[in-house]
């Protein structure tokens, strides 16, 4: 099973770009989005996050069920669902204002008890390193996943509005990155670490970490890059016929990359590091189509595997 651990929330998205436009509730959260995208691409997927008993919690459960994602913490919590007020710039790129709640209402015992024994991949990141007490527990989950033989992937998703202690956050995030076999970052994430370094310098440092074999960098409209010790790949974005917005594009791309790596038999620490230029380009292309199809929707609505195959001309 693939398991994604981390936040779920409700994106409160303006109906139009006009001032005072009413907001529409869309299920979201980077780990939540990625879990749904993974399942819709045909992977046996579980989501590790508490869900509230409130109406927004009911809303979150519907897409999980429709996609066939296993909700690993079955007991719902009374804390209110985390929300994110979404706004868009002129390029329809999203920014967020968060009010946190149910996704933090977990215990060490509950998370570890819900983690499956049969575990091929564990993905984390997002909000998990932000608060010290949360990070300590989530790191124990990562260690448990490693003990069960899982590949560890980390999607950074730096949320500057939530980071009140930059040095402390970086220290906690480093704890996650040092355990990861695969790391995904955006160019904006890298700039938060150190804007004076080039992408290549950042990548050199990430690949030098104890376990990292593959790094993926998203560049917004510039597409994506991938790096291993043996190669470098690049893919342009895939543009849908009708554009919606970019909500969940990076999460969908990550799900596509993980799916392709698994299907090609290389989602293993020993194999990831041997990917060459051609293999990395194919991996990113698959992810770009998944992300592009999601961008044809309003809010995060990842594509099915059939929709992706129709674009790529696969049987």
PDB file of C-alpha atoms in Angstrom:
ATOM      1  CA  UNK A   1       0.000   0.000   0.000  1.00  0.00           C
ATOM      2  CA  UNK A   2       0.968   3.623  -0.578  1.00  0.00           C
ATOM      3  CA  UNK A   3       0.262   5.780   2.498  1.00  0.00           C
ATOM      4  CA  UNK A   4       0.228   9.568   2.597  1.00  0.00           C
ATOM      5  CA  UNK A   5       0.417  11.188   6.032  1.00  0.00           C
ATOM      6  CA  UNK A   6      -0.394  14.812   6.753  1.00  0.00           C
ATOM      7  CA  UNK A   7      -3.056  17.452   6.558  1.00  0.00           C
ATOM      8  CA  UNK A   8      -6.511  17.580   5.090  1.00  0.00           C
ATOM      9  CA  UNK A   9      -8.417  20.856   5.002  1.00  0.00           C
ATOM     10  CA  UNK A  10     -11.098  22.845   3.251  1.00  0.00           C
ATOM     11  CA  UNK A  11     -10.018  25.380   0.637  1.00  0.00           C
ATOM     12  CA  UNK A  12     -12.387  28.352   0.704  1.00  0.00           C
ATOM     13  CA  UNK A  13     -12.110  29.491  -2.916  1.00  0.00           C
ATOM     14  CA  UNK A  14     -13.629  32.748  -4.245  1.00  0.00           C
ATOM     15  CA  UNK A  15     -16.377  32.070  -6.760  1.00  0.00           C
ATOM     16  CA  UNK A  16     -15.126  34.910  -8.976  1.00  0.00           C
ATOM     17  CA  UNK A  17     -12.190  37.309  -8.879  1.00  0.00           C
ATOM     18  CA  UNK A  18     -14.470  40.212  -8.002  1.00  0.00           C
ATOM     19  CA  UNK A  19     -13.995  41.850  -4.601  1.00  0.00           C
ATOM     20  CA  UNK A  20     -16.328  40.376  -1.998  1.00  0.00           C
ATOM     21  CA  UNK A  21     -17.035  37.266  -4.049  1.00  0.00           C
ATOM     22  CA  UNK A  22     -18.551  34.472  -1.979  1.00  0.00           C
ATOM     23  CA  UNK A  23     -16.320  31.528  -1.193  1.00  0.00           C
ATOM     24  CA  UNK A  24     -16.965  27.932  -2.191  1.00  0.00           C
ATOM     25  CA  UNK A  25     -15.690  25.035  -0.056  1.00  0.00           C
ATOM     26  CA  UNK A  26     -13.346  22.618  -1.834  1.00  0.00           C
ATOM     27  CA  UNK A  27     -11.694  19.637  -0.086  1.00  0.00           C
ATOM     28  CA  UNK A  28      -7.923  20.021  -0.080  1.00  0.00           C
ATOM     29  CA  UNK A  29      -4.565  19.841   1.644  1.00  0.00           C
ATOM     30  CA  UNK A  30      -1.433  18.698  -0.150  1.00  0.00           C
ATOM     31  CA  UNK A  31      -1.230  15.173   1.381  1.00  0.00           C
ATOM     32  CA  UNK A  32      -5.004  14.727   1.009  1.00  0.00           C
ATOM     33  CA  UNK A  33      -4.834  15.757  -2.658  1.00  0.00           C
ATOM     34  CA  UNK A  34      -1.901  13.462  -3.335  1.00  0.00           C
ATOM     35  CA  UNK A  35      -3.630  10.471  -1.725  1.00  0.00           C
ATOM     36  CA  UNK A  36      -6.687  10.969  -3.938  1.00  0.00           C
ATOM     37  CA  UNK A  37      -4.541  11.423  -7.042  1.00  0.00           C
ATOM     38  CA  UNK A  38      -2.563   8.260  -6.274  1.00  0.00           C
ATOM     39  CA  UNK A  39      -5.727   6.218  -5.853  1.00  0.00           C
ATOM     40  CA  UNK A  40      -7.327   7.571  -9.026  1.00  0.00           C
ATOM     41  CA  UNK A  41      -4.188   6.538 -10.898  1.00  0.00           C
ATOM     42  CA  UNK A  42      -4.752   2.940  -9.775  1.00  0.00           C
ATOM     43  CA  UNK A  43      -2.668   2.642  -6.606  1.00  0.00           C
ATOM     44  CA  UNK A  44      -3.810   0.995  -3.376  1.00  0.00           C
ATOM     45  CA  UNK A  45      -3.685   4.096  -1.189  1.00  0.00           C
ATOM     46  CA  UNK A  46      -4.311   5.000   2.434  1.00  0.00           C
ATOM     47  CA  UNK A  47      -4.598   8.455   4.021  1.00  0.00           C
ATOM     48  CA  UNK A  48      -3.275   9.012   7.546  1.00  0.00           C
ATOM     49  CA  UNK A  49      -4.974  12.054   9.096  1.00  0.00           C
ATOM     50  CA  UNK A  50      -7.753  12.674  11.648  1.00  0.00           C
ATOM     51  CA  UNK A  51     -11.077  13.812  10.148  1.00  0.00           C
ATOM     52  CA  UNK A  52     -13.474  16.098  12.045  1.00  0.00           C
ATOM     53  CA  UNK A  53     -17.046  15.248  12.971  1.00  0.00           C
ATOM     54  CA  UNK A  54     -18.166  18.630  11.576  1.00  0.00           C
ATOM     55  CA  UNK A  55     -19.841  19.230   8.212  1.00  0.00           C
ATOM     56  CA  UNK A  56     -16.538  20.043   6.541  1.00  0.00           C
ATOM     57  CA  UNK A  57     -15.276  16.658   7.748  1.00  0.00           C
ATOM     58  CA  UNK A  58     -18.225  15.047   5.963  1.00  0.00           C
ATOM     59  CA  UNK A  59     -17.194  16.985   2.862  1.00  0.00           C
ATOM     60  CA  UNK A  60     -13.624  15.696   3.080  1.00  0.00           C
ATOM     61  CA  UNK A  61     -14.713  12.082   3.281  1.00  0.00           C
ATOM     62  CA  UNK A  62     -16.698  12.114   0.027  1.00  0.00           C
ATOM     63  CA  UNK A  63     -13.799  12.449  -2.478  1.00  0.00           C
ATOM     64  CA  UNK A  64     -11.730   9.965  -0.470  1.00  0.00           C
ATOM     65  CA  UNK A  65     -14.512   7.407  -0.760  1.00  0.00           C
ATOM     66  CA  UNK A  66     -15.129   8.174  -4.433  1.00  0.00           C
ATOM     67  CA  UNK A  67     -11.428   7.691  -5.217  1.00  0.00           C
ATOM     68  CA  UNK A  68     -11.205   4.495  -3.163  1.00  0.00           C
ATOM     69  CA  UNK A  69      -8.731   5.875  -0.597  1.00  0.00           C
ATOM     70  CA  UNK A  70      -8.626   3.999   2.704  1.00  0.00           C
ATOM     71  CA  UNK A  71      -9.205   6.371   5.644  1.00  0.00           C
ATOM     72  CA  UNK A  72      -6.736   4.859   8.081  1.00  0.00           C
ATOM     73  CA  UNK A  73      -7.896   6.715  11.228  1.00  0.00           C
ATOM     74  CA  UNK A  74     -11.528   5.654  11.403  1.00  0.00           C
ATOM     75  CA  UNK A  75     -12.431   7.431  14.668  1.00  0.00           C
ATOM     76  CA  UNK A  76     -13.378  11.016  13.852  1.00  0.00           C
ATOM     77  CA  UNK A  77     -12.363  13.932  16.103  1.00  0.00           C
ATOM     78  CA  UNK A  78     -14.358  16.854  17.513  1.00  0.00           C
ATOM     79  CA  UNK A  79     -11.822  19.541  16.569  1.00  0.00           C
ATOM     80  CA  UNK A  80     -13.046  21.696  13.667  1.00  0.00           C
ATOM     81  CA  UNK A  81     -11.715  21.060  10.175  1.00  0.00           C
ATOM     82  CA  UNK A  82      -8.690  23.099   9.161  1.00  0.00           C
ATOM     83  CA  UNK A  83      -9.508  25.769   6.569  1.00  0.00           C
ATOM     84  CA  UNK A  84      -7.513  27.725   4.001  1.00  0.00           C
ATOM     85  CA  UNK A  85      -8.777  30.944   2.429  1.00  0.00           C
ATOM     86  CA  UNK A  86      -7.510  30.866  -1.157  1.00  0.00           C
ATOM     87  CA  UNK A  87      -6.618  33.847  -3.311  1.00  0.00           C
ATOM     88  CA  UNK A  88      -5.156  33.991  -6.806  1.00  0.00           C
ATOM     89  CA  UNK A  89      -2.684  36.237  -8.580  1.00  0.00           C
ATOM     90  CA  UNK A  90      -2.924  37.358 -12.209  1.00  0.00           C
ATOM     91  CA  UNK A  91      -1.601  33.979 -13.381  1.00  0.00           C
ATOM     92  CA  UNK A  92      -4.212  32.139 -11.280  1.00  0.00           C
ATOM     93  CA  UNK A  93      -1.516  30.808  -8.973  1.00  0.00           C
ATOM     94  CA  UNK A  94      -2.937  30.152  -5.515  1.00  0.00           C
ATOM     95  CA  UNK A  95      -1.922  31.504  -2.100  1.00  0.00           C
ATOM     96  CA  UNK A  96      -3.484  30.538   1.238  1.00  0.00           C
ATOM     97  CA  UNK A  97      -4.428  31.814   4.719  1.00  0.00           C
ATOM     98  CA  UNK A  98      -4.811  28.934   7.170  1.00  0.00           C
ATOM     99  CA  UNK A  99      -6.829  28.230  10.326  1.00  0.00           C
ATOM    100  CA  UNK A 100      -5.678  24.898  11.718  1.00  0.00           C
ATOM    101  CA  UNK A 101      -7.799  22.335  13.545  1.00  0.00           C
ATOM    102  CA  UNK A 102      -8.642  18.638  13.177  1.00  0.00           C
ATOM    103  CA  UNK A 103      -5.533  17.635  11.208  1.00  0.00           C
ATOM    104  CA  UNK A 104      -3.519  18.300  14.393  1.00  0.00           C
ATOM    105  CA  UNK A 105      -5.877  16.324  16.674  1.00  0.00           C
ATOM    106  CA  UNK A 106      -3.825  13.126  16.644  1.00  0.00           C
ATOM    107  CA  UNK A 107      -1.814  11.083  19.099  1.00  0.00           C
ATOM    108  CA  UNK A 108       1.357   9.107  18.595  1.00  0.00           C
ATOM    109  CA  UNK A 109      -0.468   5.895  19.503  1.00  0.00           C
ATOM    110  CA  UNK A 110      -3.306   6.514  17.034  1.00  0.00           C
ATOM    111  CA  UNK A 111      -1.002   7.261  14.107  1.00  0.00           C
ATOM    112  CA  UNK A 112       1.268   4.282  14.727  1.00  0.00           C
ATOM    113  CA  UNK A 113      -1.670   1.924  15.244  1.00  0.00           C
ATOM    114  CA  UNK A 114      -3.227   3.035  11.956  1.00  0.00           C
ATOM    115  CA  UNK A 115      -0.058   2.612   9.889  1.00  0.00           C
ATOM    116  CA  UNK A 116      -0.355  -0.561   7.753  1.00  0.00           C
ATOM    117  CA  UNK A 117       2.210  -3.333   8.059  1.00  0.00           C
ATOM    118  CA  UNK A 118       2.262  -3.893   4.287  1.00  0.00           C
ATOM    119  CA  UNK A 119       3.754  -0.593   3.190  1.00  0.00           C
ATOM    120  CA  UNK A 120       5.530   0.126  -0.071  1.00  0.00           C
ATOM    121  CA  UNK A 121       5.625   3.926   0.117  1.00  0.00           C
ATOM    122  CA  UNK A 122       5.156   6.491   2.845  1.00  0.00           C
ATOM    123  CA  UNK A 123       4.832  10.118   1.791  1.00  0.00           C
ATOM    124  CA  UNK A 124       4.953  13.038   4.177  1.00  0.00           C
ATOM    125  CA  UNK A 125       5.758  16.748   4.273  1.00  0.00           C
ATOM    126  CA  UNK A 126       3.414  19.711   4.155  1.00  0.00           C
ATOM    127  CA  UNK A 127       2.413  20.826   7.661  1.00  0.00           C
ATOM    128  CA  UNK A 128       4.077  17.904   9.476  1.00  0.00           C
ATOM    129  CA  UNK A 129       7.365  19.674  10.393  1.00  0.00           C
ATOM    130  CA  UNK A 130       5.813  23.037  11.314  1.00  0.00           C
ATOM    131  CA  UNK A 131       5.060  22.542  15.029  1.00  0.00           C
ATOM    132  CA  UNK A 132       7.705  20.901  17.250  1.00  0.00           C
ATOM    133  CA  UNK A 133       5.313  18.548  19.042  1.00  0.00           C
ATOM    134  CA  UNK A 134       3.710  17.465  15.761  1.00  0.00           C
ATOM    135  CA  UNK A 135       7.033  16.968  14.004  1.00  0.00           C
ATOM    136  CA  UNK A 136       8.340  14.673  16.731  1.00  0.00           C
ATOM    137  CA  UNK A 137       5.342  12.360  16.366  1.00  0.00           C
ATOM    138  CA  UNK A 138       5.304  12.406  12.566  1.00  0.00           C
ATOM    139  CA  UNK A 139       9.013  11.533  12.546  1.00  0.00           C
ATOM    140  CA  UNK A 140       8.222   8.463  14.637  1.00  0.00           C
ATOM    141  CA  UNK A 141       5.699   7.481  11.986  1.00  0.00           C
ATOM    142  CA  UNK A 142       8.389   7.887   9.310  1.00  0.00           C
ATOM    143  CA  UNK A 143      10.725   5.662  11.338  1.00  0.00           C
ATOM    144  CA  UNK A 144       7.983   3.052  11.684  1.00  0.00           C
ATOM    145  CA  UNK A 145       7.395   3.164   7.921  1.00  0.00           C
ATOM    146  CA  UNK A 146      11.112   2.684   7.289  1.00  0.00           C
ATOM    147  CA  UNK A 147      11.022  -0.304   9.621  1.00  0.00           C
ATOM    148  CA  UNK A 148       8.287  -1.798   7.427  1.00  0.00           C
ATOM    149  CA  UNK A 149      10.410  -1.428   4.311  1.00  0.00           C
ATOM    150  CA  UNK A 150       8.738   1.647   2.814  1.00  0.00           C
ATOM    151  CA  UNK A 151      10.294   4.080   0.388  1.00  0.00           C
ATOM    152  CA  UNK A 152      10.049   7.542   1.980  1.00  0.00           C
ATOM    153  CA  UNK A 153       9.090  10.558  -0.094  1.00  0.00           C
ATOM    154  CA  UNK A 154       8.846  14.126   1.187  1.00  0.00           C
ATOM    155  CA  UNK A 155       6.961  16.945  -0.545  1.00  0.00           C
ATOM    156  CA  UNK A 156       8.171  20.101   1.192  1.00  0.00           C
ATOM    157  CA  UNK A 157       5.360  22.591   0.440  1.00  0.00           C
ATOM    158  CA  UNK A 158       6.830  25.398   2.556  1.00  0.00           C
ATOM    159  CA  UNK A 159       3.930  27.463   3.974  1.00  0.00           C
ATOM    160  CA  UNK A 160       5.515  30.746   4.984  1.00  0.00           C
ATOM    161  CA  UNK A 161       2.383  32.077   6.710  1.00  0.00           C
ATOM    162  CA  UNK A 162       2.491  29.177   9.167  1.00  0.00           C
ATOM    163  CA  UNK A 163       6.228  29.315   9.880  1.00  0.00           C
ATOM    164  CA  UNK A 164       6.779  31.524  12.928  1.00  0.00           C
ATOM    165  CA  UNK A 165      10.212  30.123  13.841  1.00  0.00           C
ATOM    166  CA  UNK A 166      12.169  29.833  10.614  1.00  0.00           C
ATOM    167  CA  UNK A 167      15.332  28.300  12.073  1.00  0.00           C
ATOM    168  CA  UNK A 168      13.372  25.828  14.168  1.00  0.00           C
ATOM    169  CA  UNK A 169      11.220  24.857  11.201  1.00  0.00           C
ATOM    170  CA  UNK A 170      14.259  24.305   8.979  1.00  0.00           C
ATOM    171  CA  UNK A 171      15.816  22.141  11.666  1.00  0.00           C
ATOM    172  CA  UNK A 172      12.680  20.016  11.926  1.00  0.00           C
ATOM    173  CA  UNK A 173      12.275  19.835   8.165  1.00  0.00           C
ATOM    174  CA  UNK A 174      15.876  18.667   7.879  1.00  0.00           C
ATOM    175  CA  UNK A 175      14.965  15.744  10.108  1.00  0.00           C
ATOM    176  CA  UNK A 176      12.390  14.639   7.527  1.00  0.00           C
ATOM    177  CA  UNK A 177      14.627  15.331   4.528  1.00  0.00           C
ATOM    178  CA  UNK A 178      17.433  13.262   6.019  1.00  0.00           C
ATOM    179  CA  UNK A 179      15.137  10.209   6.037  1.00  0.00           C
ATOM    180  CA  UNK A 180      13.757  10.699   2.519  1.00  0.00           C
ATOM    181  CA  UNK A 181      14.696   8.656  -0.538  1.00  0.00           C
ATOM    182  CA  UNK A 182      12.776  11.033  -2.816  1.00  0.00           C
ATOM    183  CA  UNK A 183      12.374  14.776  -2.245  1.00  0.00           C
ATOM    184  CA  UNK A 184      10.056  17.117  -4.141  1.00  0.00           C
ATOM    185  CA  UNK A 185      10.481  20.878  -3.827  1.00  0.00           C
ATOM    186  CA  UNK A 186       9.406  23.918  -5.806  1.00  0.00           C
ATOM    187  CA  UNK A 187      11.740  26.690  -6.873  1.00  0.00           C
ATOM    188  CA  UNK A 188       9.884  28.840  -4.326  1.00  0.00           C
ATOM    189  CA  UNK A 189      10.630  26.292  -1.579  1.00  0.00           C
ATOM    190  CA  UNK A 190      14.312  26.445  -2.444  1.00  0.00           C
ATOM    191  CA  UNK A 191      14.302  30.239  -2.305  1.00  0.00           C
ATOM    192  CA  UNK A 192      12.937  30.056   1.238  1.00  0.00           C
ATOM    193  CA  UNK A 193      15.922  27.914   2.247  1.00  0.00           C
ATOM    194  CA  UNK A 194      18.517  30.211   0.694  1.00  0.00           C
ATOM    195  CA  UNK A 195      17.769  32.558  -2.230  1.00  0.00           C
ATOM    196  CA  UNK A 196      21.491  33.068  -2.868  1.00  0.00           C
ATOM    197  CA  UNK A 197      21.996  29.466  -4.007  1.00  0.00           C
ATOM    198  CA  UNK A 198      21.263  28.242  -7.526  1.00  0.00           C
ATOM    199  CA  UNK A 199      18.927  25.314  -8.119  1.00  0.00           C
ATOM    200  CA  UNK A 200      21.944  23.173  -8.937  1.00  0.00           C
ATOM    201  CA  UNK A 201      23.613  24.090  -5.638  1.00  0.00           C
ATOM    202  CA  UNK A 202      20.449  23.243  -3.731  1.00  0.00           C
ATOM    203  CA  UNK A 203      20.185  19.916  -5.555  1.00  0.00           C
ATOM    204  CA  UNK A 204      23.781  19.039  -4.781  1.00  0.00           C
ATOM    205  CA  UNK A 205      23.049  19.537  -1.090  1.00  0.00           C
ATOM    206  CA  UNK A 206      19.828  17.504  -1.181  1.00  0.00           C
ATOM    207  CA  UNK A 207      21.427  14.579  -3.008  1.00  0.00           C
ATOM    208  CA  UNK A 208      24.219  14.606  -0.429  1.00  0.00           C
ATOM    209  CA  UNK A 209      21.761  13.820   2.369  1.00  0.00           C
ATOM    210  CA  UNK A 210      21.982  10.358   3.947  1.00  0.00           C
ATOM    211  CA  UNK A 211      19.213   8.637   1.978  1.00  0.00           C
ATOM    212  CA  UNK A 212      18.180  10.908  -0.898  1.00  0.00           C
ATOM    213  CA  UNK A 213      18.407   9.342  -4.374  1.00  0.00           C
ATOM    214  CA  UNK A 214      16.005  11.483  -6.435  1.00  0.00           C
ATOM    215  CA  UNK A 215      15.049  15.157  -6.290  1.00  0.00           C
ATOM    216  CA  UNK A 216      12.167  16.699  -8.245  1.00  0.00           C
ATOM    217  CA  UNK A 217      11.914  20.477  -8.630  1.00  0.00           C
ATOM    218  CA  UNK A 218       8.763  22.186  -9.907  1.00  0.00           C
ATOM    219  CA  UNK A 219       9.123  25.523 -11.686  1.00  0.00           C
ATOM    220  CA  UNK A 220       5.519  26.632 -12.116  1.00  0.00           C
ATOM    221  CA  UNK A 221       5.018  27.611 -15.749  1.00  0.00           C
ATOM    222  CA  UNK A 222       8.627  26.540 -16.380  1.00  0.00           C
ATOM    223  CA  UNK A 223       7.798  22.839 -15.992  1.00  0.00           C
ATOM    224  CA  UNK A 224       9.775  20.453 -13.795  1.00  0.00           C
ATOM    225  CA  UNK A 225      13.274  19.083 -13.299  1.00  0.00           C
ATOM    226  CA  UNK A 226      14.547  15.830 -11.814  1.00  0.00           C
ATOM    227  CA  UNK A 227      17.999  14.900 -10.595  1.00  0.00           C
ATOM    228  CA  UNK A 228      19.814  11.745  -9.532  1.00  0.00           C
ATOM    229  CA  UNK A 229      23.496  10.908  -9.238  1.00  0.00           C
ATOM    230  CA  UNK A 230      23.267   9.449 -12.765  1.00  0.00           C
ATOM    231  CA  UNK A 231      21.114  11.916 -14.649  1.00  0.00           C
ATOM    232  CA  UNK A 232      19.033  15.011 -15.079  1.00  0.00           C
ATOM    233  CA  UNK A 233      15.607  15.296 -16.709  1.00  0.00           C
ATOM    234  CA  UNK A 234      13.265  18.083 -17.702  1.00  0.00           C
ATOM    235  CA  UNK A 235       9.641  18.295 -18.811  1.00  0.00           C
ATOM    236  CA  UNK A 236       7.504  21.202 -19.922  1.00  0.00           C
ATOM    237  CA  UNK A 237       4.048  21.696 -18.474  1.00  0.00           C
ATOM    238  CA  UNK A 238       1.161  19.991 -20.265  1.00  0.00           C
ATOM    239  CA  UNK A 239      -1.575  22.561 -20.884  1.00  0.00           C
ATOM    240  CA  UNK A 240      -5.213  21.394 -20.831  1.00  0.00           C
ATOM    241  CA  UNK A 241      -7.563  22.545 -23.601  1.00  0.00           C
ATOM    242  CA  UNK A 242      -9.491  24.649 -21.073  1.00  0.00           C
ATOM    243  CA  UNK A 243      -7.637  26.049 -18.067  1.00  0.00           C
ATOM    244  CA  UNK A 244      -9.226  26.040 -14.604  1.00  0.00           C
ATOM    245  CA  UNK A 245      -6.657  26.832 -11.891  1.00  0.00           C
ATOM    246  CA  UNK A 246      -3.432  25.466 -10.396  1.00  0.00           C
ATOM    247  CA  UNK A 247      -4.843  24.196  -7.079  1.00  0.00           C
ATOM    248  CA  UNK A 248      -3.324  20.779  -6.414  1.00  0.00           C
ATOM    249  CA  UNK A 249      -1.141  20.773  -9.523  1.00  0.00           C
ATOM    250  CA  UNK A 250       2.021  19.925  -7.598  1.00  0.00           C
ATOM    251  CA  UNK A 251       0.246  17.219  -5.620  1.00  0.00           C
ATOM    252  CA  UNK A 252      -1.070  15.652  -8.826  1.00  0.00           C
ATOM    253  CA  UNK A 253       2.364  15.812 -10.421  1.00  0.00           C
ATOM    254  CA  UNK A 254       3.859  14.058  -7.404  1.00  0.00           C
ATOM    255  CA  UNK A 255       1.237  11.314  -7.584  1.00  0.00           C
ATOM    256  CA  UNK A 256       1.997  10.847 -11.271  1.00  0.00           C
ATOM    257  CA  UNK A 257       5.724  10.592 -10.638  1.00  0.00           C
ATOM    258  CA  UNK A 258       5.292   8.043  -7.848  1.00  0.00           C
ATOM    259  CA  UNK A 259       2.900   6.010 -10.002  1.00  0.00           C
ATOM    260  CA  UNK A 260       5.276   5.938 -12.970  1.00  0.00           C
ATOM    261  CA  UNK A 261       8.259   5.030 -10.798  1.00  0.00           C
ATOM    262  CA  UNK A 262       6.328   2.154  -9.238  1.00  0.00           C
ATOM    263  CA  UNK A 263       5.017   0.850 -12.552  1.00  0.00           C
ATOM    264  CA  UNK A 264       8.482   0.895 -14.081  1.00  0.00           C
ATOM    265  CA  UNK A 265       9.876  -1.047 -11.130  1.00  0.00           C
ATOM    266  CA  UNK A 266      12.209   1.634  -9.787  1.00  0.00           C
ATOM    267  CA  UNK A 267      10.387   2.874  -6.683  1.00  0.00           C
ATOM    268  CA  UNK A 268      13.167   1.377  -4.594  1.00  0.00           C
ATOM    269  CA  UNK A 269      16.091   3.227  -2.982  1.00  0.00           C
ATOM    270  CA  UNK A 270      18.662   1.198  -4.879  1.00  0.00           C
ATOM    271  CA  UNK A 271      16.987   1.808  -8.225  1.00  0.00           C
ATOM    272  CA  UNK A 272      16.002   5.477  -7.875  1.00  0.00           C
ATOM    273  CA  UNK A 273      19.588   6.649  -7.852  1.00  0.00           C
ATOM    274  CA  UNK A 274      20.341   4.927 -11.165  1.00  0.00           C
ATOM    275  CA  UNK A 275      17.720   6.789 -13.218  1.00  0.00           C
ATOM    276  CA  UNK A 276      19.337   8.448 -16.229  1.00  0.00           C
ATOM    277  CA  UNK A 277      18.330  11.454 -18.337  1.00  0.00           C
ATOM    278  CA  UNK A 278      15.875   9.559 -20.537  1.00  0.00           C
ATOM    279  CA  UNK A 279      14.161   7.759 -17.645  1.00  0.00           C
ATOM    280  CA  UNK A 280      13.812  10.988 -15.686  1.00  0.00           C
ATOM    281  CA  UNK A 281      12.309  12.808 -18.674  1.00  0.00           C
ATOM    282  CA  UNK A 282       9.693  10.070 -19.148  1.00  0.00           C
ATOM    283  CA  UNK A 283       8.854  10.153 -15.447  1.00  0.00           C
ATOM    284  CA  UNK A 284       8.368  13.914 -15.462  1.00  0.00           C
ATOM    285  CA  UNK A 285       6.304  13.787 -18.646  1.00  0.00           C
ATOM    286  CA  UNK A 286       3.837  11.392 -17.053  1.00  0.00           C
ATOM    287  CA  UNK A 287       3.621  13.620 -13.987  1.00  0.00           C
ATOM    288  CA  UNK A 288       3.163  16.727 -16.135  1.00  0.00           C
ATOM    289  CA  UNK A 289       0.135  15.223 -17.886  1.00  0.00           C
ATOM    290  CA  UNK A 290      -1.436  14.279 -14.543  1.00  0.00           C
ATOM    291  CA  UNK A 291      -0.856  17.826 -13.270  1.00  0.00           C
ATOM    292  CA  UNK A 292      -2.075  19.409 -16.513  1.00  0.00           C
ATOM    293  CA  UNK A 293      -5.326  17.486 -16.499  1.00  0.00           C
ATOM    294  CA  UNK A 294      -5.902  18.599 -12.913  1.00  0.00           C
ATOM    295  CA  UNK A 295      -5.357  22.211 -14.023  1.00  0.00           C
ATOM    296  CA  UNK A 296      -8.263  21.819 -16.427  1.00  0.00           C
ATOM    297  CA  UNK A 297     -10.551  21.788 -13.360  1.00  0.00           C
ATOM    298  CA  UNK A 298     -11.557  24.307 -10.698  1.00  0.00           C
ATOM    299  CA  UNK A 299     -10.016  23.183  -7.424  1.00  0.00           C
ATOM    300  CA  UNK A 300      -8.012  20.002  -7.058  1.00  0.00           C
ATOM    301  CA  UNK A 301      -9.685  17.262  -9.084  1.00  0.00           C
ATOM    302  CA  UNK A 302      -6.972  14.830 -10.188  1.00  0.00           C
ATOM    303  CA  UNK A 303      -7.530  12.758 -13.332  1.00  0.00           C
ATOM    304  CA  UNK A 304      -8.235   9.060 -13.596  1.00  0.00           C
ATOM    305  CA  UNK A 305      -5.658   6.741 -15.101  1.00  0.00           C
ATOM    306  CA  UNK A 306      -7.849   6.377 -18.192  1.00  0.00           C
ATOM    307  CA  UNK A 307      -7.771  10.138 -18.754  1.00  0.00           C
ATOM    308  CA  UNK A 308      -3.994  10.211 -18.480  1.00  0.00           C
ATOM    309  CA  UNK A 309      -3.575   7.253 -20.822  1.00  0.00           C
ATOM    310  CA  UNK A 310      -5.844   8.928 -23.389  1.00  0.00           C
ATOM    311  CA  UNK A 311      -3.489  11.923 -23.532  1.00  0.00           C
ATOM    312  CA  UNK A 312      -0.338   9.803 -23.681  1.00  0.00           C
ATOM    313  CA  UNK A 313      -1.789   7.380 -26.241  1.00  0.00           C
ATOM    314  CA  UNK A 314      -1.234   4.389 -24.006  1.00  0.00           C
ATOM    315  CA  UNK A 315      -3.463   1.288 -24.356  1.00  0.00           C
TER     316      UNK A 315
END
